[in-house]
Amino acid sequence: PCRSFHGNNRLLTSQIISYYESINQCKKELPEHFNFASDVLDEWARLEKDGRKPANPAFWWVNDEGEEVKWSFEELGSLSRKAANVLSEACGLQAGDRVIAVLPRVPEWWLLNVACMRAGIVFIPGTSQLTAKDISYRLQASKAKCIITNDTLAPAVEPVLPGSQFLKSKLLVGKGSRDGWLNLKELL
């Protein structure tokens, strides 16, 4: 018995628990390395592309004004690969490096989350309500090499950045530009 969501059968909780129980009882083999972006997202994109899985949005975001962003599994996979390349190449990050995101829950928040998974970069989320002291503490404690924010929050974030000895790059989400900041949209 599966529930239908946009014409797609979804596993019920009992089926998911059953799957994990079979792993715990060594009936299913655990992968040596697991990456959600490549092992799940890319597989679903392939199944959709081959016509073996109905096309459904992988991501569906609606803001207060009713503006929508919908990405298929293939689109989210492609965008997350591009974003992972931005983090690796333009920002100079490697697997294991840490990134702090001080963003509201805009589509790029989820995109960067998946991109970090794909690249093995540690994503540290921060809300738009963090104070300068909060941001400074998180930068130092995490040894983050990159900070990501939007053009609205950047003025509040910038004053604490000179004190961060580990920070290599600053990435801006949005249409604006600032001196010393890379723009995600332009780099994608």
Short mmCIF file of the C-alpha atoms (twelve columns), coordinates in Angstrom:
data_MODEL
# 
_entry.id   MODEL 
# 
loop_
_atom_site.group_PDB 
_atom_site.id 
_atom_site.type_symbol 
_atom_site.label_atom_id 
_atom_site.label_alt_id 
_atom_site.label_comp_id 
_atom_site.label_asym_id 
_atom_site.label_seq_id 
_atom_site.Cartn_x 
_atom_site.Cartn_y 
_atom_site.Cartn_z 
_atom_site.pdbx_PDB_model_num 
ATOM 1   C CA . PRO A 1   0.000  0.000  0.000   1 
ATOM 2   C CA . CYS A 2   1.603  3.233  -1.196  1 
ATOM 3   C CA . ARG A 3   0.248  6.757  -1.187  1 
ATOM 4   C CA . SER A 4   0.160  8.572  -4.485  1 
ATOM 5   C CA . PHE A 5   1.742  12.016 -4.747  1 
ATOM 6   C CA . HIS A 6   1.555  13.684 -8.156  1 
ATOM 7   C CA . GLY A 7   1.043  10.242 -9.682  1 
ATOM 8   C CA . ASN A 8   4.185  8.805  -8.097  1 
ATOM 9   C CA . ASN A 9   4.117  5.950  -5.618  1 
ATOM 10  C CA . ARG A 10  5.899  6.759  -2.383  1 
ATOM 11  C CA . LEU A 11  7.124  4.335  0.204   1 
ATOM 12  C CA . LEU A 12  5.263  4.326  3.453   1 
ATOM 13  C CA . THR A 13  7.151  4.601  6.718   1 
ATOM 14  C CA . SER A 14  6.801  0.873  7.387   1 
ATOM 15  C CA . GLN A 15  8.423  0.057  4.029   1 
ATOM 16  C CA . ILE A 16  11.306 2.434  4.724   1 
ATOM 17  C CA . ILE A 17  11.821 0.927  8.189   1 
ATOM 18  C CA . SER A 18  11.722 -2.545 6.639   1 
ATOM 19  C CA . TYR A 19  14.457 -1.536 4.182   1 
ATOM 20  C CA . TYR A 20  16.700 -0.244 6.980   1 
ATOM 21  C CA . GLU A 21  16.021 -3.328 9.085   1 
ATOM 22  C CA . SER A 22  17.200 -5.487 6.171   1 
ATOM 23  C CA . ILE A 23  20.428 -3.464 6.072   1 
ATOM 24  C CA . ASN A 24  20.898 -3.916 9.830   1 
ATOM 25  C CA . GLN A 25  20.356 -7.674 9.456   1 
ATOM 26  C CA . CYS A 26  23.036 -7.749 6.712   1 
ATOM 27  C CA . LYS A 27  20.520 -8.739 4.039   1 
ATOM 28  C CA . LYS A 28  21.437 -5.661 1.992   1 
ATOM 29  C CA . GLU A 29  24.953 -4.488 1.313   1 
ATOM 30  C CA . LEU A 30  25.983 -1.057 2.537   1 
ATOM 31  C CA . PRO A 31  27.878 1.010  -0.018  1 
ATOM 32  C CA . GLU A 32  31.478 1.808  0.898   1 
ATOM 33  C CA . HIS A 33  30.921 5.455  -0.034  1 
ATOM 34  C CA . PHE A 34  27.524 7.121  -0.170  1 
ATOM 35  C CA . ASN A 35  26.761 10.517 -1.655  1 
ATOM 36  C CA . PHE A 36  23.112 11.561 -1.708  1 
ATOM 37  C CA . ALA A 37  23.597 13.834 -4.720  1 
ATOM 38  C CA . SER A 38  25.175 11.238 -6.987  1 
ATOM 39  C CA . ASP A 39  23.689 8.040  -5.531  1 
ATOM 40  C CA . VAL A 40  20.077 9.210  -5.167  1 
ATOM 41  C CA . LEU A 41  19.449 12.471 -7.021  1 
ATOM 42  C CA . ASP A 42  21.390 11.480 -10.156 1 
ATOM 43  C CA . GLU A 43  19.826 8.008  -10.145 1 
ATOM 44  C CA . TRP A 44  16.304 9.466  -10.005 1 
ATOM 45  C CA . ALA A 45  17.231 11.870 -12.816 1 
ATOM 46  C CA . ARG A 46  18.433 8.922  -14.914 1 
ATOM 47  C CA . LEU A 47  15.241 6.967  -14.220 1 
ATOM 48  C CA . GLU A 48  13.143 9.972  -15.271 1 
ATOM 49  C CA . LYS A 49  15.213 10.498 -18.405 1 
ATOM 50  C CA . ASP A 50  14.867 6.810  -19.348 1 
ATOM 51  C CA . GLY A 51  11.082 7.016  -18.802 1 
ATOM 52  C CA . ARG A 52  11.167 4.503  -15.930 1 
ATOM 53  C CA . LYS A 53  10.027 7.077  -13.367 1 
ATOM 54  C CA . PRO A 54  7.284  9.666  -13.902 1 
ATOM 55  C CA . ALA A 55  8.517  13.241 -14.054 1 
ATOM 56  C CA . ASN A 56  7.841  15.028 -10.782 1 
ATOM 57  C CA . PRO A 57  9.457  18.099 -9.307  1 
ATOM 58  C CA . ALA A 58  12.501 17.318 -7.200  1 
ATOM 59  C CA . PHE A 59  12.252 20.820 -5.803  1 
ATOM 60  C CA . TRP A 60  9.252  23.109 -5.612  1 
ATOM 61  C CA . TRP A 61  9.556  26.459 -3.853  1 
ATOM 62  C CA . VAL A 62  6.899  29.164 -3.529  1 
ATOM 63  C CA . ASN A 63  7.480  32.542 -1.902  1 
ATOM 64  C CA . ASP A 64  4.967  34.824 -0.162  1 
ATOM 65  C CA . GLU A 65  4.173  36.616 -3.435  1 
ATOM 66  C CA . GLY A 66  3.337  33.322 -5.177  1 
ATOM 67  C CA . GLU A 67  6.518  33.186 -7.263  1 
ATOM 68  C CA . GLU A 68  7.457  29.552 -7.931  1 
ATOM 69  C CA . VAL A 69  10.674 27.750 -8.702  1 
ATOM 70  C CA . LYS A 70  10.351 24.138 -9.863  1 
ATOM 71  C CA . TRP A 71  13.319 21.953 -10.713 1 
ATOM 72  C CA . SER A 72  13.109 18.423 -12.067 1 
ATOM 73  C CA . PHE A 73  15.588 15.858 -10.765 1 
ATOM 74  C CA . GLU A 74  17.666 16.382 -13.893 1 
ATOM 75  C CA . GLU A 75  17.635 20.183 -13.460 1 
ATOM 76  C CA . LEU A 76  18.528 19.991 -9.764  1 
ATOM 77  C CA . GLY A 77  21.317 17.540 -10.575 1 
ATOM 78  C CA . SER A 78  22.721 19.777 -13.301 1 
ATOM 79  C CA . LEU A 79  22.439 22.965 -11.239 1 
ATOM 80  C CA . SER A 80  24.022 21.295 -8.194  1 
ATOM 81  C CA . ARG A 81  26.969 20.089 -10.328 1 
ATOM 82  C CA . LYS A 82  27.471 23.654 -11.573 1 
ATOM 83  C CA . ALA A 83  27.217 25.032 -8.034  1 
ATOM 84  C CA . ALA A 84  29.688 22.386 -6.784  1 
ATOM 85  C CA . ASN A 85  32.086 23.522 -9.511  1 
ATOM 86  C CA . VAL A 86  31.660 27.153 -8.399  1 
ATOM 87  C CA . LEU A 87  32.509 26.157 -4.827  1 
ATOM 88  C CA . SER A 88  35.491 24.034 -5.904  1 
ATOM 89  C CA . GLU A 89  36.937 26.195 -8.654  1 
ATOM 90  C CA . ALA A 90  35.920 29.819 -8.080  1 
ATOM 91  C CA . CYS A 91  35.921 29.589 -4.275  1 
ATOM 92  C CA . GLY A 92  38.900 27.192 -4.097  1 
ATOM 93  C CA . LEU A 93  37.217 24.739 -1.731  1 
ATOM 94  C CA . GLN A 94  38.012 21.050 -1.321  1 
ATOM 95  C CA . ALA A 95  36.244 18.101 0.260   1 
ATOM 96  C CA . GLY A 96  36.162 18.579 4.027   1 
ATOM 97  C CA . ASP A 97  36.277 22.390 3.849   1 
ATOM 98  C CA . ARG A 98  33.494 24.245 5.625   1 
ATOM 99  C CA . VAL A 99  31.056 26.804 4.256   1 
ATOM 100 C CA . ILE A 100 28.771 29.030 6.313   1 
ATOM 101 C CA . ALA A 101 25.540 30.145 4.658   1 
ATOM 102 C CA . VAL A 102 23.716 33.086 6.190   1 
ATOM 103 C CA . LEU A 103 20.641 33.055 3.997   1 
ATOM 104 C CA . PRO A 104 16.886 33.024 4.186   1 
ATOM 105 C CA . ARG A 105 15.316 29.861 2.747   1 
ATOM 106 C CA . VAL A 106 15.619 30.841 -0.909  1 
ATOM 107 C CA . PRO A 107 16.064 28.184 -3.651  1 
ATOM 108 C CA . GLU A 108 19.817 28.728 -3.631  1 
ATOM 109 C CA . TRP A 109 19.921 27.587 0.017   1 
ATOM 110 C CA . TRP A 110 18.795 24.100 -1.038  1 
ATOM 111 C CA . LEU A 111 20.886 24.162 -4.224  1 
ATOM 112 C CA . LEU A 112 24.049 24.957 -2.254  1 
ATOM 113 C CA . ASN A 113 23.155 22.277 0.283   1 
ATOM 114 C CA . VAL A 114 23.085 19.628 -2.468  1 
ATOM 115 C CA . ALA A 115 26.188 21.111 -4.139  1 
ATOM 116 C CA . CYS A 116 28.108 20.793 -0.873  1 
ATOM 117 C CA . MET A 117 26.989 17.168 -0.501  1 
ATOM 118 C CA . ARG A 118 28.132 16.495 -4.055  1 
ATOM 119 C CA . ALA A 119 31.562 18.056 -3.479  1 
ATOM 120 C CA . GLY A 120 32.072 16.720 0.052   1 
ATOM 121 C CA . ILE A 121 32.050 20.239 1.485   1 
ATOM 122 C CA . VAL A 122 30.546 20.753 4.947   1 
ATOM 123 C CA . PHE A 123 27.504 23.055 4.760   1 
ATOM 124 C CA . ILE A 124 26.887 25.056 7.945   1 
ATOM 125 C CA . PRO A 125 23.492 26.785 7.782   1 
ATOM 126 C CA . GLY A 126 22.873 30.048 9.569   1 
ATOM 127 C CA . THR A 127 19.676 32.040 9.746   1 
ATOM 128 C CA . SER A 128 19.278 35.633 8.683   1 
ATOM 129 C CA . GLN A 129 18.775 36.496 12.367  1 
ATOM 130 C CA . LEU A 130 22.392 35.851 13.383  1 
ATOM 131 C CA . THR A 131 24.158 38.779 14.997  1 
ATOM 132 C CA . ALA A 132 27.679 39.895 14.090  1 
ATOM 133 C CA . LYS A 133 28.931 38.159 17.254  1 
ATOM 134 C CA . ASP A 134 27.162 34.904 16.229  1 
ATOM 135 C CA . ILE A 135 28.657 35.006 12.745  1 
ATOM 136 C CA . SER A 136 32.141 35.794 14.038  1 
ATOM 137 C CA . TYR A 137 31.992 32.921 16.521  1 
ATOM 138 C CA . ARG A 138 30.791 30.455 13.866  1 
ATOM 139 C CA . LEU A 139 33.490 31.528 11.414  1 
ATOM 140 C CA . GLN A 140 36.262 31.034 13.991  1 
ATOM 141 C CA . ALA A 141 34.936 27.848 15.603  1 
ATOM 142 C CA . SER A 142 34.258 26.124 12.279  1 
ATOM 143 C CA . LYS A 143 37.355 27.446 10.474  1 
ATOM 144 C CA . ALA A 144 35.049 28.099 7.517   1 
ATOM 145 C CA . LYS A 145 36.837 28.964 4.300   1 
ATOM 146 C CA . CYS A 146 33.797 30.475 2.589   1 
ATOM 147 C CA . ILE A 147 30.775 32.498 3.611   1 
ATOM 148 C CA . ILE A 148 27.628 32.729 1.534   1 
ATOM 149 C CA . THR A 149 24.947 35.365 1.969   1 
ATOM 150 C CA . ASN A 150 22.673 37.569 -0.108  1 
ATOM 151 C CA . ASP A 151 22.963 41.215 -1.063  1 
ATOM 152 C CA . THR A 152 20.508 42.230 1.690   1 
ATOM 153 C CA . LEU A 153 22.446 40.549 4.513   1 
ATOM 154 C CA . ALA A 154 25.968 41.226 3.224   1 
ATOM 155 C CA . PRO A 155 26.248 44.667 4.915   1 
ATOM 156 C CA . ALA A 156 25.585 43.027 8.298   1 
ATOM 157 C CA . VAL A 157 28.010 40.168 7.593   1 
ATOM 158 C CA . GLU A 158 30.936 42.181 6.181   1 
ATOM 159 C CA . PRO A 159 32.116 43.927 9.392   1 
ATOM 160 C CA . VAL A 160 33.083 40.606 11.058  1 
ATOM 161 C CA . LEU A 161 34.925 39.111 8.074   1 
ATOM 162 C CA . PRO A 162 38.327 40.805 8.544   1 
ATOM 163 C CA . GLY A 163 38.706 38.962 11.868  1 
ATOM 164 C CA . SER A 164 38.327 35.544 10.247  1 
ATOM 165 C CA . GLN A 165 41.773 34.114 9.572   1 
ATOM 166 C CA . PHE A 166 40.517 31.041 7.654   1 
ATOM 167 C CA . LEU A 167 38.121 32.743 5.231   1 
ATOM 168 C CA . LYS A 168 39.218 32.485 1.576   1 
ATOM 169 C CA . SER A 169 36.116 33.473 -0.363  1 
ATOM 170 C CA . LYS A 170 32.809 35.284 -0.111  1 
ATOM 171 C CA . LEU A 171 29.873 34.241 -2.273  1 
ATOM 172 C CA . LEU A 172 26.843 36.419 -2.898  1 
ATOM 173 C CA . VAL A 173 23.423 35.001 -3.770  1 
ATOM 174 C CA . GLY A 174 21.244 37.423 -5.684  1 
ATOM 175 C CA . LYS A 175 21.370 39.956 -8.456  1 
ATOM 176 C CA . GLY A 176 23.526 42.556 -6.733  1 
ATOM 177 C CA . SER A 177 27.281 42.854 -6.605  1 
ATOM 178 C CA . ARG A 178 29.765 43.923 -3.941  1 
ATOM 179 C CA . ASP A 179 33.485 44.537 -4.020  1 
ATOM 180 C CA . GLY A 180 35.423 41.423 -3.072  1 
ATOM 181 C CA . TRP A 181 32.408 39.099 -3.395  1 
ATOM 182 C CA . LEU A 182 31.810 36.455 -6.054  1 
ATOM 183 C CA . ASN A 183 28.277 36.302 -7.478  1 
ATOM 184 C CA . LEU A 184 26.763 32.821 -7.602  1 
ATOM 185 C CA . LYS A 185 24.263 33.613 -10.348 1 
ATOM 186 C CA . GLU A 186 26.986 34.993 -12.651 1 
ATOM 187 C CA . LEU A 187 29.282 32.029 -11.972 1 
ATOM 188 C CA . LEU A 188 26.545 29.455 -12.619 1 
# 
